[in-house]
Coordinates of C-alpha atoms in Angstrom, one line a residue:
X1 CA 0.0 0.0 0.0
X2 CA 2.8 2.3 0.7
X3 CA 4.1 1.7 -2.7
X4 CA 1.1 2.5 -4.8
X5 CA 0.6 5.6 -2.6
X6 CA 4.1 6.9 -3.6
X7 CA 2.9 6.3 -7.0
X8 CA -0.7 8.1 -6.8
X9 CA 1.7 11.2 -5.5
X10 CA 5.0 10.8 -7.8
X11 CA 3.6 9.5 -11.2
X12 CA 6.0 8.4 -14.0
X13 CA 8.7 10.8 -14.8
X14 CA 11.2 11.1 -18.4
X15 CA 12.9 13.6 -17.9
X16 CA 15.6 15.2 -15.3
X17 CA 13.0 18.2 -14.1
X18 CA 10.2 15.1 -14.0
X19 CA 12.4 13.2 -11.8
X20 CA 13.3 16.2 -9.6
X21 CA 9.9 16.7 -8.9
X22 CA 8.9 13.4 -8.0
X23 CA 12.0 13.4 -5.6
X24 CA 10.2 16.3 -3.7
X25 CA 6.9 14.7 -3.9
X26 CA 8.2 11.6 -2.2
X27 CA 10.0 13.3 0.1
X28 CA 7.1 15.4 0.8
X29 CA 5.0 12.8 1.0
X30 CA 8.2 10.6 3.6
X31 CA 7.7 14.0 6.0
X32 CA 4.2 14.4 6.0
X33 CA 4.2 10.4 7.4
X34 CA 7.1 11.2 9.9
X35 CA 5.2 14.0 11.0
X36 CA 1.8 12.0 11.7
X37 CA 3.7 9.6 13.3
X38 CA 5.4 12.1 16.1
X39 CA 1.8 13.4 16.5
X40 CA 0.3 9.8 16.9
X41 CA 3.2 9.7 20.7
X42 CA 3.4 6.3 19.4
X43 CA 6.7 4.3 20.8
X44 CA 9.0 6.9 21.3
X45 CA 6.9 8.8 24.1
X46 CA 6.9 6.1 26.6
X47 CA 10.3 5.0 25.8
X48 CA 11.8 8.7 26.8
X49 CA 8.4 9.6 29.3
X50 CA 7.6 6.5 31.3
X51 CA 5.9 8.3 33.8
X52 CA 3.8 10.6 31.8
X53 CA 4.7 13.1 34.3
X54 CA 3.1 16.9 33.9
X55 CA 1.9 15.6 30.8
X56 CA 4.9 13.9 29.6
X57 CA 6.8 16.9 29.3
X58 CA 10.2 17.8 30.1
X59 CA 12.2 20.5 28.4
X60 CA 14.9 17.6 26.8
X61 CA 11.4 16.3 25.4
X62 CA 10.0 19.5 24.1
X63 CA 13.4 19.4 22.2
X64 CA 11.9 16.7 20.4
X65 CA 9.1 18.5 18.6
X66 CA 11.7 20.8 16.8
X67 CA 11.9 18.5 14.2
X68 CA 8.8 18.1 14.0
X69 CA 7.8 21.9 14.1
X70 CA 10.6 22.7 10.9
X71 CA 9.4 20.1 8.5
X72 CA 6.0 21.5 9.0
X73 CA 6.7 24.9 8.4
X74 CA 9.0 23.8 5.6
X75 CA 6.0 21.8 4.0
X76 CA 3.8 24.7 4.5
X77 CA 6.0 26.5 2.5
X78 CA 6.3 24.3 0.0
X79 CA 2.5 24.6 -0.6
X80 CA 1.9 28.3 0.5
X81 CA -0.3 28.8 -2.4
X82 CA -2.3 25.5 -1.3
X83 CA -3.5 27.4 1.8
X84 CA -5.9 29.5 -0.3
X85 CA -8.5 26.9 -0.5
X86 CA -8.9 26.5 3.4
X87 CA -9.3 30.4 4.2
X88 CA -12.0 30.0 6.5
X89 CA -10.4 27.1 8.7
X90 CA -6.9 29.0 8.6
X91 CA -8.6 31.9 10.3
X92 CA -11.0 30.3 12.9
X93 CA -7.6 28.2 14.0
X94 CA -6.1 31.6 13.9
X95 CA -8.3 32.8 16.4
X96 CA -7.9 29.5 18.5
X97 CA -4.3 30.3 18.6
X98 CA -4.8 33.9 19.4
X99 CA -6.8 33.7 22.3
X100 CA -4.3 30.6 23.6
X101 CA -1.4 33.0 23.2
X102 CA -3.7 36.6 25.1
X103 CA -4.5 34.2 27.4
X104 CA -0.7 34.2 29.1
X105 CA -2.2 37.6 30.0
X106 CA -4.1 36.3 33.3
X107 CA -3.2 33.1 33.4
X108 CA -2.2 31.4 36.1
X109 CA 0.8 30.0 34.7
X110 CA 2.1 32.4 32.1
X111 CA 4.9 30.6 30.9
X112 CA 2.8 27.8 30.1
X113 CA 0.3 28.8 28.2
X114 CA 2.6 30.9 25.9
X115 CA 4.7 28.0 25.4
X116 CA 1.9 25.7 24.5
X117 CA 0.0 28.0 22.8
X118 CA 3.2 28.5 20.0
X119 CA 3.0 24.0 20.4
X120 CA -0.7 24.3 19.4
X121 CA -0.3 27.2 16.6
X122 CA 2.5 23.9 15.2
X123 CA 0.0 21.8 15.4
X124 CA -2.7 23.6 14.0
X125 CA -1.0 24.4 10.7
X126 CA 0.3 20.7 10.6
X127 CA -3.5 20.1 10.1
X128 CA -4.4 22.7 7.6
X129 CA -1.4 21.5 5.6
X130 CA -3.1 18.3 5.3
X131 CA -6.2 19.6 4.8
X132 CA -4.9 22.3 2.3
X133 CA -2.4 19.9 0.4
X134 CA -4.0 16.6 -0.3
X135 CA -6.8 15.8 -2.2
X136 CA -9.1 13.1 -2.5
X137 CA -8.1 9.4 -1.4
X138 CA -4.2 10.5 -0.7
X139 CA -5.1 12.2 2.5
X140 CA -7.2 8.6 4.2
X141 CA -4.6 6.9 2.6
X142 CA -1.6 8.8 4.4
X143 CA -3.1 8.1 7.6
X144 CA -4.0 4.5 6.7
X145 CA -0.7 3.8 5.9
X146 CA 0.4 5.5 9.2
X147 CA -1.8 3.1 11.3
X148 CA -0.8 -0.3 9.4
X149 CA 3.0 0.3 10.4
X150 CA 1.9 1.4 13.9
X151 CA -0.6 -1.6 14.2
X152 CA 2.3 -3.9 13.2
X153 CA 4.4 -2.5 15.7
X154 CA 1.9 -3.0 18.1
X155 CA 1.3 -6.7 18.0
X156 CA 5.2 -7.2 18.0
X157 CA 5.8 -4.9 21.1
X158 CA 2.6 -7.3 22.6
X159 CA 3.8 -10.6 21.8
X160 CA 7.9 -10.0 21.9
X161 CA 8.0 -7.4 24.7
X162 CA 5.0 -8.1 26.6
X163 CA 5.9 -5.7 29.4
X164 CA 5.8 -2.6 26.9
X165 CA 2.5 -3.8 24.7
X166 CA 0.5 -4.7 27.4
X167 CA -0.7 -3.5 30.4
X168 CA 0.7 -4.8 34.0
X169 CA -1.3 -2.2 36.3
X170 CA -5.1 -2.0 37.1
X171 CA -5.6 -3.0 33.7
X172 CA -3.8 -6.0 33.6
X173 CA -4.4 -8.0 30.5
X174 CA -5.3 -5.4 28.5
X175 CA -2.9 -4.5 24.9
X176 CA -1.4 -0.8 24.8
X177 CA 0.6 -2.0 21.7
X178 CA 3.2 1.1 21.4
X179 CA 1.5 3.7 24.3
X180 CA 1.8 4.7 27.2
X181 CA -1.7 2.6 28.1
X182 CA -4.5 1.2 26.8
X183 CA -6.8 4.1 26.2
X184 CA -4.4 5.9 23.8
X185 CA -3.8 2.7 21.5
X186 CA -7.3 2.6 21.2
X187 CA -8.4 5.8 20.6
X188 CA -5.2 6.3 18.0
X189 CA -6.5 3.1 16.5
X190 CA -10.0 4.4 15.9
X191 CA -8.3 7.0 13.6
X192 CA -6.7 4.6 12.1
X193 CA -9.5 2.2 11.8
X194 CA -11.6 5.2 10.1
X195 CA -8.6 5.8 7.2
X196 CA -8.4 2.1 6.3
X197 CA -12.4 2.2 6.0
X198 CA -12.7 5.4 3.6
X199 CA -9.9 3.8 1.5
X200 CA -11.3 1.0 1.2
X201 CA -14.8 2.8 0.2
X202 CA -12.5 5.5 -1.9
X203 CA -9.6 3.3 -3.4
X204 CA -11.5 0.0 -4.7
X205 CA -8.8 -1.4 -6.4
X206 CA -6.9 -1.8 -3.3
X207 CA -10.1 -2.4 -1.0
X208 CA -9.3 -5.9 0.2
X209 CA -6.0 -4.8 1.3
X210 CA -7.7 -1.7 3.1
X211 CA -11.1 -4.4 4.3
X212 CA -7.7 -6.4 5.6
X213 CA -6.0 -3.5 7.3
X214 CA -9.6 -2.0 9.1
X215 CA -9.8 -5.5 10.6
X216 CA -6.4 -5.4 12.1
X217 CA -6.7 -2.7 14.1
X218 CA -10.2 -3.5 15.2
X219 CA -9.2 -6.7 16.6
X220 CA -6.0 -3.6 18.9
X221 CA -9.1 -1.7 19.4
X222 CA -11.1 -5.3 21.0
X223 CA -7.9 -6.1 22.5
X224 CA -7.3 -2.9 24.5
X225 CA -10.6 -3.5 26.3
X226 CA -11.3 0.5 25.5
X227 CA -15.8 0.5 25.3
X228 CA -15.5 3.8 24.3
X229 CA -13.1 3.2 21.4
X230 CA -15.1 0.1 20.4
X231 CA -17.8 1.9 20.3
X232 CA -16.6 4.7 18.2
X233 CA -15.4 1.9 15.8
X234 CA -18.8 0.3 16.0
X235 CA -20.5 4.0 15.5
X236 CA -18.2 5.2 12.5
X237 CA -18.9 1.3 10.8
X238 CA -22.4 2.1 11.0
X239 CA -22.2 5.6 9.6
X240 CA -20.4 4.7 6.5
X241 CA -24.1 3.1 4.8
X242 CA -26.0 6.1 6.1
X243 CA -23.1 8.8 4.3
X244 CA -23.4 6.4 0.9
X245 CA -26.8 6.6 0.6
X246 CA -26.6 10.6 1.8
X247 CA -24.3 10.3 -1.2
X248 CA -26.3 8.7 -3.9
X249 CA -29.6 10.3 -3.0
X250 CA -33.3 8.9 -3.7
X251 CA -35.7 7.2 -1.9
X252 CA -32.9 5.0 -0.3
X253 CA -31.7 7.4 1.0
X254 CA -34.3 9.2 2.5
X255 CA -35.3 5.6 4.2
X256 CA -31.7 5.1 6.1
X257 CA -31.4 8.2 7.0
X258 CA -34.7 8.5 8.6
X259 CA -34.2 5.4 10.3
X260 CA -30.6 6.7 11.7
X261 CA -31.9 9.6 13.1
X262 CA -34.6 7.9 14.6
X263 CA -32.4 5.6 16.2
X264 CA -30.4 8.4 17.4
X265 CA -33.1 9.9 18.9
X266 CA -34.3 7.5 20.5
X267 CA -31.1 6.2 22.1
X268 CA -30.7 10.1 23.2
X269 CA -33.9 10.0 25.0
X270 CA -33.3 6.5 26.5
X271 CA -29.7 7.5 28.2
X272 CA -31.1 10.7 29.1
X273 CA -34.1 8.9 30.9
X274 CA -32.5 6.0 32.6
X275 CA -28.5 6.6 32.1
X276 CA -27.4 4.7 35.5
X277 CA -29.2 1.8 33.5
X278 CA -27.4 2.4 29.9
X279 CA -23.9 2.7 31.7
X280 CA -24.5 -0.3 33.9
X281 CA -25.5 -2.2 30.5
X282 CA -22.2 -1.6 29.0
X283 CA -20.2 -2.4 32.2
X284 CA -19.5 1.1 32.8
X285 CA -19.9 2.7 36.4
X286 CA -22.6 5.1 37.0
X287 CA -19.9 7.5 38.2
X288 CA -18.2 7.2 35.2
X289 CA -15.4 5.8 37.2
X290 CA -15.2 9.1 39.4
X291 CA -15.3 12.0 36.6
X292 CA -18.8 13.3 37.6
X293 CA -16.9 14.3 40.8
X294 CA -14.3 15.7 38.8
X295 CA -17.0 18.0 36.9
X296 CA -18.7 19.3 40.2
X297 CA -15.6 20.5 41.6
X298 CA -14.6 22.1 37.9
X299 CA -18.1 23.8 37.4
X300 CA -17.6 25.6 40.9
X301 CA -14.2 26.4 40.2
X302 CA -14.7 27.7 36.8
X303 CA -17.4 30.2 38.3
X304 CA -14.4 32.2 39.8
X305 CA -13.2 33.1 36.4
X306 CA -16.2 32.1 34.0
X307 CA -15.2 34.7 31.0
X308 CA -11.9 34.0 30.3
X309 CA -10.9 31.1 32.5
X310 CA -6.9 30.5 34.1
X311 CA -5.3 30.6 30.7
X312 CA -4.6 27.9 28.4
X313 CA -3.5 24.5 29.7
X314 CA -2.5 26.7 32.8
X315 CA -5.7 24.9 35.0
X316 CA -3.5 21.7 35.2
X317 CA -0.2 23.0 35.4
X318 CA 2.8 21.7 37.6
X319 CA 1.9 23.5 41.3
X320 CA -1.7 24.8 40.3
X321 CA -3.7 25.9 43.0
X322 CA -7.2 25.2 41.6
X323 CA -5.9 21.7 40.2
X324 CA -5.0 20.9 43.8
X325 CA -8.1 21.6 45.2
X326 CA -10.0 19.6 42.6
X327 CA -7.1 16.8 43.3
X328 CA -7.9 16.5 47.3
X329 CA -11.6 16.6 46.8
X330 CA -11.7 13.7 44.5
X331 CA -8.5 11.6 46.3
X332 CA -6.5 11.0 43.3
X333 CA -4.0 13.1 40.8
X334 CA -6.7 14.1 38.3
X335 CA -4.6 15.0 34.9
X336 CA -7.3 16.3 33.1
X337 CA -11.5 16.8 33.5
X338 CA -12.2 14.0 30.8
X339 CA -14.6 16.2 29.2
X340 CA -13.2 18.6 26.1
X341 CA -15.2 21.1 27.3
X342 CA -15.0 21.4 30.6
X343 CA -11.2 21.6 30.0
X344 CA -11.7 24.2 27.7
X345 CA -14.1 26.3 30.0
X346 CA -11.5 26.6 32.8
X347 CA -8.6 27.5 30.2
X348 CA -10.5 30.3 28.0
X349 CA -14.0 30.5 30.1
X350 CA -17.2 31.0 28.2
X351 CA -15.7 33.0 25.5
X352 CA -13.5 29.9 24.1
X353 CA -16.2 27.8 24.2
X354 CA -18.3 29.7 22.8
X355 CA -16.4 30.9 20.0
X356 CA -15.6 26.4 19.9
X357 CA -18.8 26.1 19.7
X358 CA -19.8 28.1 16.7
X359 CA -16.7 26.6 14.6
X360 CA -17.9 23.3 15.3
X361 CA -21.9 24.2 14.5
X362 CA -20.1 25.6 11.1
X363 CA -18.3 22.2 10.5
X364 CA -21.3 20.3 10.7
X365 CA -23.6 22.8 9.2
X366 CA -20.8 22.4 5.9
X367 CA -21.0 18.5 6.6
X368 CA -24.4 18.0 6.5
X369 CA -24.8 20.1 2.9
X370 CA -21.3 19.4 1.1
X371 CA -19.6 16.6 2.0
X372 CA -20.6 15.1 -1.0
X373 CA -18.9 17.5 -2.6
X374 CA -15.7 16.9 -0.9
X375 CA -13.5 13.8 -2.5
X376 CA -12.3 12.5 0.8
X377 CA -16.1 13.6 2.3
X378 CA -16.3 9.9 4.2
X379 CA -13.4 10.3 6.1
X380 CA -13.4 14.3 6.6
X381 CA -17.3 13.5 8.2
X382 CA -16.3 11.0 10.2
X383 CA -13.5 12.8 12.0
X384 CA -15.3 15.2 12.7
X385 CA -18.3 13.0 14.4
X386 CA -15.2 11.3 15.9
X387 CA -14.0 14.1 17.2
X388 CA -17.0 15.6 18.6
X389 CA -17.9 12.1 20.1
X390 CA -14.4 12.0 22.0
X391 CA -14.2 15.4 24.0
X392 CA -17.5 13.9 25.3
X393 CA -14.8 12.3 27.3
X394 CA -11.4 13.5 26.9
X395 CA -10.2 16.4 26.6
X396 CA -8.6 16.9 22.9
X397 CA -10.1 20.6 21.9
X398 CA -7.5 22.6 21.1
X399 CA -4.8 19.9 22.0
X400 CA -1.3 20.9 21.5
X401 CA 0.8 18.2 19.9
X402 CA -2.3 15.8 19.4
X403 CA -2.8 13.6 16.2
X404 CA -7.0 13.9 16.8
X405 CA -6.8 18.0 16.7
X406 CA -4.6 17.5 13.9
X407 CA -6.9 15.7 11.8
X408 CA -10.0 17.4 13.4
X409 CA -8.0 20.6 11.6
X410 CA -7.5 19.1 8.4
X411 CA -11.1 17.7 7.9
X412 CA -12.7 20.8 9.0
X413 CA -10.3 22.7 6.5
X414 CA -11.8 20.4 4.0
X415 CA -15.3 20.6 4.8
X416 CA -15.6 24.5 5.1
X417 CA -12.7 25.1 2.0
X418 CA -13.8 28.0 0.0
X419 CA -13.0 25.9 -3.8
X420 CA -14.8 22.5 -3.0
X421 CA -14.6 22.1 -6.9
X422 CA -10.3 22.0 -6.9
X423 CA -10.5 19.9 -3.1

């Protein structure tokens, strides 16, 4: 698969300029992997950060994103021009970034959110390169690609070095492949399940290859013992009919997408009527294993500062005051609030997620009346249902550094680009 994606980007070259340029386009193509691979923190994060302490981060490691931070601004250079078709997305990220970076103003860790806020501006761009630069299949099939090496790697880390692919702790049993544990496999694996599936609905010649590829890393996914992950998987599989017949049109159509709203609906109303019932049905506690605790204390917190919060990821911050208090009241070292938007309410207060908010209403709004318009319009949709089904529960809005904001970038560039008919 690698191979014929070299040659969908390179194409047959005669003569010495020919060649040159499909040199540049494999090498662009080489970074653009290398890059999705740092963002993935597959293998090399827990080999140099163990401990995932304060995030994982030490200044040595931030050292490591350098790389990463040069070939993309080099590959957004070589593609400048590219950026022209994702105008809208390129300024609502701008204004992400913006208000990351004025929020060093009154935050409570000043120094940290500047610093992060330049990681997330990286990041950012990283996604509206992809968006920007790749069209059609060569986008899916980038990431695809991505996940097959890092699914690979993951059964071998799982069945050669047991003590690195699977989990020894409270979750004994349970594969993490090449990550830290078991919750990031699977939730990188969902992205990477996603990519094989649109390739194999965009790229039939290669479809069993891609059918072959999906079914790997749903089997990582069943293995990590991650619900919500096989449930995303289970979700996005299900969707893929539903945007096919959105696709095609008719009276097909009309039928399965009636009957997936319906069902939607109605499993809405059912978990909003009885959701100690749903949860206990799929094995998951009530609680949700503590976090409702976690969102009490962070509701009353972010009432101190409601408008513009304690400054980008300042609330969680080595030696942070409020982090502490929510720490003692729950009786263990909360990292995060396991909610995207709590997290982002107590690091830019109403007005981020507000201004979130709209973006995202816009992303779907685009979804919902052009995606068929869009080449890569299966997997651009589905990252963004991904997306907004995850900081249900994690907290990946405007996440620094994070392969999921990357890719929640790229297809939102695609979905709201202003020349759908070039995309």
């Amino acid at each position: 698969m690698t191979a014929a994606l070299y040659r969908t980007e390179t194409h047959t070259a005669t003569e010495p300029a020919d060649r040159w340029a499909v040199l540049i386009r494999a090498a662009e193509v080489t970074l653009t992997i290398f890059c999705v691979f740092m963002f993935t923190e597959a293998l090399w994060a827990p080999l140099f950060a163990p401990n995932q302490e304060n995030g994982g981060e030490t200044a040595w490691m931030r050292l490591l994103w350098l790389p990463v931070y040069g070939a993309t601004a080099l590959l957004c250079a070589l593609r400048i021009s590219s950026f022209l078709r994702v105008i809208p997305a390129l300024f609502a990220t701008g204004i992400f970034v913006g208000l990351a970076y004025l929020s060093s103003v009154w935050s409570i860790a000043p120094d940290v959110s500047s610093r992060r806020a330049i990681a997330l501006a990286f990041t950012s761009l990283f996604g509206l390169y992809l968006g920007a630069r790749y069209k059609g299949s060569d986008l899916t099939q980038i990431v695809g690609v991505t996940f097959v090496g890092l699914a690979v790697g993951s059964y071998l880390a799982a069945i050669l070095y047991p003590k690195m692919g699977i989990a020894h702790d409270i979750n004994a049993g349970a594969w993490r492949g090449l990550w830290h544990e078991k919750n990031q496999m699977a939730a990188m694996m969902v992205l990477g399940f996603i990519a094989a599936c649109a390739s194999a609905f965009q790229v039939p010649e290669r479809r069993k290859a891609w059918i072959g590829a999906a079914v790997m890393i749903f089997v990582l996914v069943v293995l990590s013992r991650s619900k919500t992950s096989l449930l995303a998987c289970l979700l996005s599989l299900g969707a893929m009919p539903v945007l096919v017949a959105i696709q095609r049109g008719g009276l097909i159509s009309v039928v399965i997408v009636w009957c997936a709203t319906t069902a939607a609906t109605l499993g809405t109303v059912l978990f909003m009527a009885m959701p100690d019932v749903i949860l206990k049905a799929l094995g998951k506690d009530p609680t949700l294993t503590g976090r409702t605790q976690i969102w009490e204390a962070l509701g009353r917190l972010s009432e101190e500062r409601p408008w513009l919060g304690y400054g980008y990821k300042a609330f969680w911050a080595e030696g942070s005051v409020p982090a502490l208090i929510v720490r003692r009241e729950t009786h263990w070292p909360v990292p995060s609030a396991h909610n995207g938007w709590l997290d982002l309410l107590v690091q830019l207060g109403w007005v981020g997620v507000i201004t979130f908010a709209v973006f995202l209403a816009i992303c779907f709004l685009c979804a919902l009346f052009r995606f068929s318009r869009v080449n890569d319009g299966f997997f651009s949709v589905l990252i963004l249902c991904l997306f907004s089904f995850l900081i249900l529960s994690e907290s990946f809005i405007l996440g620094q550094n994070s392969l999921i904001w990357v890719l929640f970038v790229a297809a939102a560039a695609r979905l709201t680009a202003n020349r759908l008919q070039e995309s």
